[in-house]
Short mmCIF file of C-alpha atoms and ligand atoms in Angstrom, two decimals:
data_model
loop_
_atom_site.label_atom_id
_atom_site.label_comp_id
_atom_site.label_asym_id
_atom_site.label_seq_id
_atom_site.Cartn_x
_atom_site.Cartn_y
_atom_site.Cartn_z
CA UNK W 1 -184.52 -49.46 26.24
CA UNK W 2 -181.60 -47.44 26.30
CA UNK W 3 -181.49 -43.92 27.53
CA UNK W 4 -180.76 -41.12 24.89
CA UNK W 5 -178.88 -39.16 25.55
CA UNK W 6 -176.11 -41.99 26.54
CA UNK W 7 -173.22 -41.27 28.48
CA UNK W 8 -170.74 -42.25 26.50
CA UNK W 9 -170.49 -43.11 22.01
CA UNK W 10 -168.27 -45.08 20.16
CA UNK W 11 -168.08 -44.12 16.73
CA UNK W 12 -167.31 -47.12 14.19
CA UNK W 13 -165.90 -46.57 11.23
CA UNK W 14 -168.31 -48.44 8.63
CA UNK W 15 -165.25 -49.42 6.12
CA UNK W 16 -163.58 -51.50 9.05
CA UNK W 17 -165.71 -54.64 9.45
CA UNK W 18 -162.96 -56.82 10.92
CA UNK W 19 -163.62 -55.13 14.60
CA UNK W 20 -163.75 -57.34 17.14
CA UNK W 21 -165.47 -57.09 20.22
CA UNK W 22 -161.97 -56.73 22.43
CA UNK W 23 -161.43 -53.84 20.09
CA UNK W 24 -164.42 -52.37 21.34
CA UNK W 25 -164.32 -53.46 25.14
CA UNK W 26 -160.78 -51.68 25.69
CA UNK W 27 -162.02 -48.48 23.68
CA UNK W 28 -165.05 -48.18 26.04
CA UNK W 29 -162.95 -48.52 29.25
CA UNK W 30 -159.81 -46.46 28.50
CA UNK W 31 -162.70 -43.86 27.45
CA UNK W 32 -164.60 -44.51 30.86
CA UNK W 33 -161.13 -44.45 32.89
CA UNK W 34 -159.82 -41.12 30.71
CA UNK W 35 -162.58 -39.57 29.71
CA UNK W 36 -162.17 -40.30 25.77
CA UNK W 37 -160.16 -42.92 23.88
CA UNK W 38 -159.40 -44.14 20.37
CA UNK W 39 -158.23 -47.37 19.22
CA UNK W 40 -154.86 -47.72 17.40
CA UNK W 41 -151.81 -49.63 16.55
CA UNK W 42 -148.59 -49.05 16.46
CA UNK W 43 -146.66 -47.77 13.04
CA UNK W 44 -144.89 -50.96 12.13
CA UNK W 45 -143.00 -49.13 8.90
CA UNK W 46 -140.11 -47.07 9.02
CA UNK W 47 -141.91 -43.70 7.91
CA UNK W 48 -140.47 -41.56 4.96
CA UNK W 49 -141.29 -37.76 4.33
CA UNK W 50 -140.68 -36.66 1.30
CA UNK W 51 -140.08 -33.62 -1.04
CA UNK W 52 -139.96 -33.02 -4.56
CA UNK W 53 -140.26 -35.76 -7.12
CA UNK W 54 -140.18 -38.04 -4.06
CA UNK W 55 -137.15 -37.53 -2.56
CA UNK W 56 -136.82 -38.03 0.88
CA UNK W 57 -136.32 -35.41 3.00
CA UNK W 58 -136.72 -37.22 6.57
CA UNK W 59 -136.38 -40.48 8.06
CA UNK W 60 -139.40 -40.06 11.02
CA UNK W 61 -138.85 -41.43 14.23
CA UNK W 62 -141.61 -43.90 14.72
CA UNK W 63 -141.15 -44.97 18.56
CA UNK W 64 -144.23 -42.48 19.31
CA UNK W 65 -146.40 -43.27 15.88
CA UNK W 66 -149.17 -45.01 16.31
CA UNK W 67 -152.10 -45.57 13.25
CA UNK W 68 -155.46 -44.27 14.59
CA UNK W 69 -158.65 -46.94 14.21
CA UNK W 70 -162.01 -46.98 15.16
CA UNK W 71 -163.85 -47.29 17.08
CA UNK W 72 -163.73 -43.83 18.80
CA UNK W 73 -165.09 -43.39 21.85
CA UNK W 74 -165.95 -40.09 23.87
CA UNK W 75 -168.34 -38.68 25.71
CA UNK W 76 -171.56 -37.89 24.16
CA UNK W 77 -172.02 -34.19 25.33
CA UNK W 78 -168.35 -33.63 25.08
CA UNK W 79 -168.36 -34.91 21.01
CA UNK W 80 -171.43 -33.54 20.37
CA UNK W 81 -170.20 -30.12 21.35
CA UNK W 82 -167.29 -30.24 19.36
CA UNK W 83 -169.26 -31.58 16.67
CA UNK W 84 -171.14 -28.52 16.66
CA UNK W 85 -168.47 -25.81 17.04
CA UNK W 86 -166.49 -27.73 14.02
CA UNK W 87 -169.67 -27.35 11.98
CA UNK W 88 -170.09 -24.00 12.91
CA UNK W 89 -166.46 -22.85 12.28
CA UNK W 90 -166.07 -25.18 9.13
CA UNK W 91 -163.47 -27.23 10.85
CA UNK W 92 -161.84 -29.89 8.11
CA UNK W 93 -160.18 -32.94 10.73
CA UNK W 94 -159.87 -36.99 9.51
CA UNK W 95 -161.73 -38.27 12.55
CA UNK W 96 -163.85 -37.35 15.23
CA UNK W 97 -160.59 -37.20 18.19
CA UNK W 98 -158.84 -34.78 16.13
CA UNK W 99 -161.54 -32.04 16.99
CA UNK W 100 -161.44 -33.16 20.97
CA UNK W 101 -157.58 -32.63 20.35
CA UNK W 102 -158.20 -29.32 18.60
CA UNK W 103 -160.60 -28.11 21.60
CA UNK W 104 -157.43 -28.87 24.08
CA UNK W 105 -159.07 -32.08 26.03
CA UNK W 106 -157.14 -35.07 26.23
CA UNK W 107 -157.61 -38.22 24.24
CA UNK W 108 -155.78 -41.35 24.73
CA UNK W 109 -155.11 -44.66 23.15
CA UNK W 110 -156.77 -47.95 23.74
CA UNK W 111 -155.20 -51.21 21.51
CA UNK W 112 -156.22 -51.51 18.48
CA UNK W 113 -155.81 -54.72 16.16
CA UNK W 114 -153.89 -55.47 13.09
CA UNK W 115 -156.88 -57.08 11.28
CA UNK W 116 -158.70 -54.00 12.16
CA UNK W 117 -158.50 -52.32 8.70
CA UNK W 118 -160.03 -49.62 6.42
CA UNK W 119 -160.90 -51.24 3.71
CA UNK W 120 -159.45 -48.81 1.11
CA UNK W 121 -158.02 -50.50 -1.98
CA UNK W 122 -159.46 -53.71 -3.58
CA UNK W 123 -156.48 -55.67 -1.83
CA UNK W 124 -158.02 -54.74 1.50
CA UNK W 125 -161.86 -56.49 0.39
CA UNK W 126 -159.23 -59.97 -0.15
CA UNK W 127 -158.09 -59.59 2.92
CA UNK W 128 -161.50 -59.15 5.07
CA UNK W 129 -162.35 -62.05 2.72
CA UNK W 130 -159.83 -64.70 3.68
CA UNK W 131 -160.03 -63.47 7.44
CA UNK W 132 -163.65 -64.39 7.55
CA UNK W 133 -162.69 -67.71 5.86
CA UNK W 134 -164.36 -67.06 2.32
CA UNK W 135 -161.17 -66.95 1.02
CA UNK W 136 -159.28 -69.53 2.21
CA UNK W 137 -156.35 -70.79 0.06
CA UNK W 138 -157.43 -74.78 -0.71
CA UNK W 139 -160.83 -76.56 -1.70
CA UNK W 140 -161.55 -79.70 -1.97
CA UNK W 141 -164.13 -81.60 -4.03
CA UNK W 142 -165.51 -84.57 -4.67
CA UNK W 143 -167.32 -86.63 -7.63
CA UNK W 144 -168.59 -89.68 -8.41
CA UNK W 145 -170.06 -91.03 -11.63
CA UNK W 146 -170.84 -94.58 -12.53
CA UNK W 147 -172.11 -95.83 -16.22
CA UNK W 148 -174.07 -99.04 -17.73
CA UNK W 149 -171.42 -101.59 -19.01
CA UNK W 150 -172.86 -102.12 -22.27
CA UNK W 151 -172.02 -104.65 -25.77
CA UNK W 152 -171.02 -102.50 -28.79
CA UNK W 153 -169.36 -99.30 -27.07
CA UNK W 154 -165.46 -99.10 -26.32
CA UNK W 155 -164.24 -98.83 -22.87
CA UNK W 156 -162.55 -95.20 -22.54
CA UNK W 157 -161.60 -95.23 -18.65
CA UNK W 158 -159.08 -91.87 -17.52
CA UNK W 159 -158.92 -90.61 -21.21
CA UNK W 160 -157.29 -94.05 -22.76
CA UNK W 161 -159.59 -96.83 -24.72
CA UNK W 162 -159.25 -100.24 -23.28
CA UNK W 163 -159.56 -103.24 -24.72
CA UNK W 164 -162.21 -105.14 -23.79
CA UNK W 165 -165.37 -107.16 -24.86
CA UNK W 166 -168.08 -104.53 -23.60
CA UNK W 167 -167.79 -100.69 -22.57
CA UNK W 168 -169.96 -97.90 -20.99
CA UNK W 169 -173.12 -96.62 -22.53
CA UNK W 170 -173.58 -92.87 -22.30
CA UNK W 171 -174.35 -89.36 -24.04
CA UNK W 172 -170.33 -88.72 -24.36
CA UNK W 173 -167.86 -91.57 -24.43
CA UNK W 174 -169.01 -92.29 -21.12
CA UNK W 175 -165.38 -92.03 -19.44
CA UNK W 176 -166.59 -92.18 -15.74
CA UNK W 177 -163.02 -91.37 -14.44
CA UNK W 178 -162.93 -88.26 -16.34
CA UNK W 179 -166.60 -87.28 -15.51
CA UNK W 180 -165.80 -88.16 -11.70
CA UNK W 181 -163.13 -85.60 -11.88
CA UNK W 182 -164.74 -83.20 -13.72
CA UNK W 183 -167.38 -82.59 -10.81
CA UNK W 184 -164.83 -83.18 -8.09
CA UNK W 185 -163.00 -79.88 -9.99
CA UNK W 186 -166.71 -78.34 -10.12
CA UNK W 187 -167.50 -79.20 -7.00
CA UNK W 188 -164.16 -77.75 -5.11
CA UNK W 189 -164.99 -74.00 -7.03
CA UNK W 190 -168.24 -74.41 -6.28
CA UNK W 191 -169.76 -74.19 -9.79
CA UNK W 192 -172.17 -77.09 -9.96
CA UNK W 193 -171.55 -80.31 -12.07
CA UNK W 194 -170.39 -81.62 -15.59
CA UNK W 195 -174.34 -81.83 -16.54
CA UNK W 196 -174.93 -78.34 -15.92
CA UNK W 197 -172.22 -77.51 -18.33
CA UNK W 198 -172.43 -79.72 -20.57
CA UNK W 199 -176.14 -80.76 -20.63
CA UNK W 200 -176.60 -84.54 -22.21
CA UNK W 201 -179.92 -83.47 -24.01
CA UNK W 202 -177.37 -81.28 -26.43
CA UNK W 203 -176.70 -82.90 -29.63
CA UNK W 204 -173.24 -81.36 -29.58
CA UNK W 205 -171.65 -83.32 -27.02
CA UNK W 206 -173.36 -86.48 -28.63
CA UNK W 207 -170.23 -88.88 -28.62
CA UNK W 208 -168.04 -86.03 -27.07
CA UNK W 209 -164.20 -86.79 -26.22
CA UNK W 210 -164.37 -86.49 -22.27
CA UNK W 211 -160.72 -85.42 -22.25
CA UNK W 212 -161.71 -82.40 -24.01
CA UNK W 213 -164.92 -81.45 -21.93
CA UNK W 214 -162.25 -82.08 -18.51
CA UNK W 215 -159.99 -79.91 -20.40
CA UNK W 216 -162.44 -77.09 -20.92
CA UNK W 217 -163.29 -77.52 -16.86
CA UNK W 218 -159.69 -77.46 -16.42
CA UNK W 219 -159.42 -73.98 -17.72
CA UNK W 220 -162.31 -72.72 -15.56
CA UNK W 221 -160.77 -73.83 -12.53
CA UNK W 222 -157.73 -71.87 -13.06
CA UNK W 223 -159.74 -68.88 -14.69
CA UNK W 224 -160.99 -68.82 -10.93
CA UNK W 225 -157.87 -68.36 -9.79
CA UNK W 226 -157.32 -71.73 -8.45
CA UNK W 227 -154.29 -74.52 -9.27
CA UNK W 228 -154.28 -78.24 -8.85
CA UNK W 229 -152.49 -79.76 -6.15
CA UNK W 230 -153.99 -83.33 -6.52
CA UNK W 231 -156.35 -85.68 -7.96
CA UNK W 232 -156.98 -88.77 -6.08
CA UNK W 233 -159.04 -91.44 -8.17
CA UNK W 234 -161.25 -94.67 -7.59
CA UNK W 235 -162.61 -96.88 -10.19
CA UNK W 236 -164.42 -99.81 -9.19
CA UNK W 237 -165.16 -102.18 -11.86
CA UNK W 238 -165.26 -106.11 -11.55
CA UNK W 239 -163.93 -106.44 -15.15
CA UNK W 240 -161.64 -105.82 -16.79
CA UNK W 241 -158.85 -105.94 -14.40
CA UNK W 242 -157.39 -102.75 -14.71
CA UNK W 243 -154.20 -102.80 -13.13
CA UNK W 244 -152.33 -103.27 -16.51
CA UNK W 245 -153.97 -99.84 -17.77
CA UNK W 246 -153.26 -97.65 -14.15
CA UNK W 247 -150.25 -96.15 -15.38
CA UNK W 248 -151.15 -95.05 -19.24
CA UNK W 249 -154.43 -93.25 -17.44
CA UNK W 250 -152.56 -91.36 -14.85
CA UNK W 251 -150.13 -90.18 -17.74
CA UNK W 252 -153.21 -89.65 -20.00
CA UNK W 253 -154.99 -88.34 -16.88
CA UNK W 254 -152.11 -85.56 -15.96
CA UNK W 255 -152.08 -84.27 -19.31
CA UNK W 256 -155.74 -83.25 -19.35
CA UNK W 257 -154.96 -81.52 -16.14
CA UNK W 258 -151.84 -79.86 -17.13
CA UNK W 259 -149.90 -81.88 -14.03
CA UNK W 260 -147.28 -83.63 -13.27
CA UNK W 261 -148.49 -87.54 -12.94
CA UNK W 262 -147.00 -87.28 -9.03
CA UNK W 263 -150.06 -84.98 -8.74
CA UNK W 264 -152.45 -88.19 -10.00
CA UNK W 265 -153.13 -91.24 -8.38
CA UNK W 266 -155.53 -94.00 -10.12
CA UNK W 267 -156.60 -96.91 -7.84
CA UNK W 268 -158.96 -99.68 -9.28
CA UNK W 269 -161.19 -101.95 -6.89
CA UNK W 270 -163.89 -104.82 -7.75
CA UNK W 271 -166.95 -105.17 -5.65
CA UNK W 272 -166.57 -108.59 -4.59
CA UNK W 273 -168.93 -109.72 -7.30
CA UNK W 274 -171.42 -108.07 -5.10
CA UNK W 275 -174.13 -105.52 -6.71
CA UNK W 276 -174.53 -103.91 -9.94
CA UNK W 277 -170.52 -103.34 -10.46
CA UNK W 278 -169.60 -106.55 -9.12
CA UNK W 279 -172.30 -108.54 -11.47
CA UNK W 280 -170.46 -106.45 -14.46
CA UNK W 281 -173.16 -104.35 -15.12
CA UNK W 282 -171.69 -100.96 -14.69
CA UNK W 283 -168.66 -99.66 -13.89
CA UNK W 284 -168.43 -96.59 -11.16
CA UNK W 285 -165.49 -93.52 -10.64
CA UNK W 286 -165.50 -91.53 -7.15
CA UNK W 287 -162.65 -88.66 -7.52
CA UNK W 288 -161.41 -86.29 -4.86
CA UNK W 289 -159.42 -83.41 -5.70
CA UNK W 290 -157.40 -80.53 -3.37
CA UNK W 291 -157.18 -77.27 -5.03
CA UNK W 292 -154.48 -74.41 -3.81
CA UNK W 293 -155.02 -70.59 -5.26
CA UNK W 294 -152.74 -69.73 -7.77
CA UNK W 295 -150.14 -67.12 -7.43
CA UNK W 296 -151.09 -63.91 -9.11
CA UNK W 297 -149.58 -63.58 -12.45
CA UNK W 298 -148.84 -60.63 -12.52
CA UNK W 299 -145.30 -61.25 -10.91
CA UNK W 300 -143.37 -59.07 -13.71
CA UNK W 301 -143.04 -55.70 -13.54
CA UNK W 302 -143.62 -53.56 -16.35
CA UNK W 303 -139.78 -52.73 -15.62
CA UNK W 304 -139.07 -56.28 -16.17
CA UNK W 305 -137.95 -57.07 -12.91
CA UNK W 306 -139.39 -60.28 -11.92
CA UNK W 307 -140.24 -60.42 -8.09
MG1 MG E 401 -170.86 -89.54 -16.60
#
């Protein structure tokens, strides 16, 4: 158990979770070498003051400028005192060295860290979230879908209808390219699968276009802020060769996704005759898909100027 009272505090700033233990280590020694100590980096900025209407009055020379952080670290009798005459005189400072400084006892600087900010405005909570990896700039997902190869149903592969003597048997029009894409998209914003959006127990997507429900996930995706970078696809299928049909379904296939078809790829494998697919039976999609966030839109000024 610790003893109370300690020998030395470092007061943390709750709104800077990106501290890092270095941050901390060199506070507590410069303190326990100099008697008190606060992190901080330098200004980076050349530093404006200014006057009326924002005119500037000074350049400031920033050689000597640093930004103060936390944690601060003193010791405890020595903050506590000053805590107490501040209270008592109805000091107003913006952090606990500037009443040391006040009382005349020297405070120094240990380094701080550039990631070691106050999270102030809403772009601050974006940054803490990418530099703890939630918010990383590319996903990746991955689906796979496979249907019963059925008599009396078209064949609707990647969004096109090809000819052919049977096709797949499902809720929808059964498009297992389009579904495997679908979830890969899902899957990469982390919002579950084409069932759970569109349930096949609802009459209303009896028969339903798959184009159009990929279209609809499509515009979730980038409501999420994300963009498509690529869309690599699989179909395996013993019959009917498909080669002939690659092209019109990466076309068709790009559309949908509002991409270029460079941004598309379509590759179609049998089975060997081996297993379900490869005795014609079904026919099966896998789809992987990398996913880069989208630039704000908000790159026009209301002045017009675009940045
Ligand atoms: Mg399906």
């Amino acid at each position: 158990m610790a003893e109370f009272p300690p020998d030395m505090v470092a007061i943390h700033d709750g709104a800077r979770p990106l501290v890092s233990g270095r941050v901390i280590s060199e506070a507590l020694q410069t303190c326990r070498r100099n008697g008190a100590a606060i992190a901080a980096v330098a200004v980076k900025d050349t530093i404006k003051q200014t006057g009326d209407e924002f005119r500037i009055k000074a350049t400031v020379p920033r050689e000597d400028l640093y930004c103060a952080q936390t944690p601060q670290v003193f010791r405890f009798a020595q903050i506590m005192g000053a805590h107490e005459r501040a209270r008592a005189e109805n000091w107003e400072v913006t952090d606990d060295a500037a009443l040391l400084e006040r009382l005349g006892h020297p405070v120094f600087l240990s380094t701080g860290d550039p990631y070691n900010i106050k999270v102030t405005v809403p772009e601050d909570l974006a940054l803490v979230q990418w530099r703890l990896g939630e918010n990383c700039s590319m996903r990746i997902g991955h689906g796979f879908d496979l249907h019963r190869l059925v008599e009396g149903r078209p064949l609707v592969l990647g969004g096109i209808h090809i000819p052919h003597s049977r096709g797949l048997l499902g809720h929808s029009d059964a498009d297992a390219a389009l579904h495997a894409i679908a979830d890969a998209l899902l899957g990469a914003v982390g919002e579950g699968d084409i069932g759970r959006h569109f349930p096949d127990t609802d009459p209303k997507y009896a028969g339903a276009d798959s184009s159009e429900l990929l279209r609809r996930v499509v515009q979730l995706v980038v409501d999420k802020g994300w963009r498509i970078v690529n869309v690599d696809v699989t179909v395996l299928a013993q019959e009917p060769r498909l080669a002939p049909h690659i092209e019109a379904m990466r076309t068709k296939t790009a559309a949908v996704l509002q991409t270029t078809a460079g941004q598309v790829s379509y590759k179609a494998t049998t089975t060997e005759r081996l297993g379900p697919i490869g005795e014609g039976q079904a026919i099966a999609a896998e789809a992987v898909v990398l996913l880069t966030a989208a630039p704000a839109d908000d790159t026009t000024h209301p002045e017009g100027v675009v940045v």
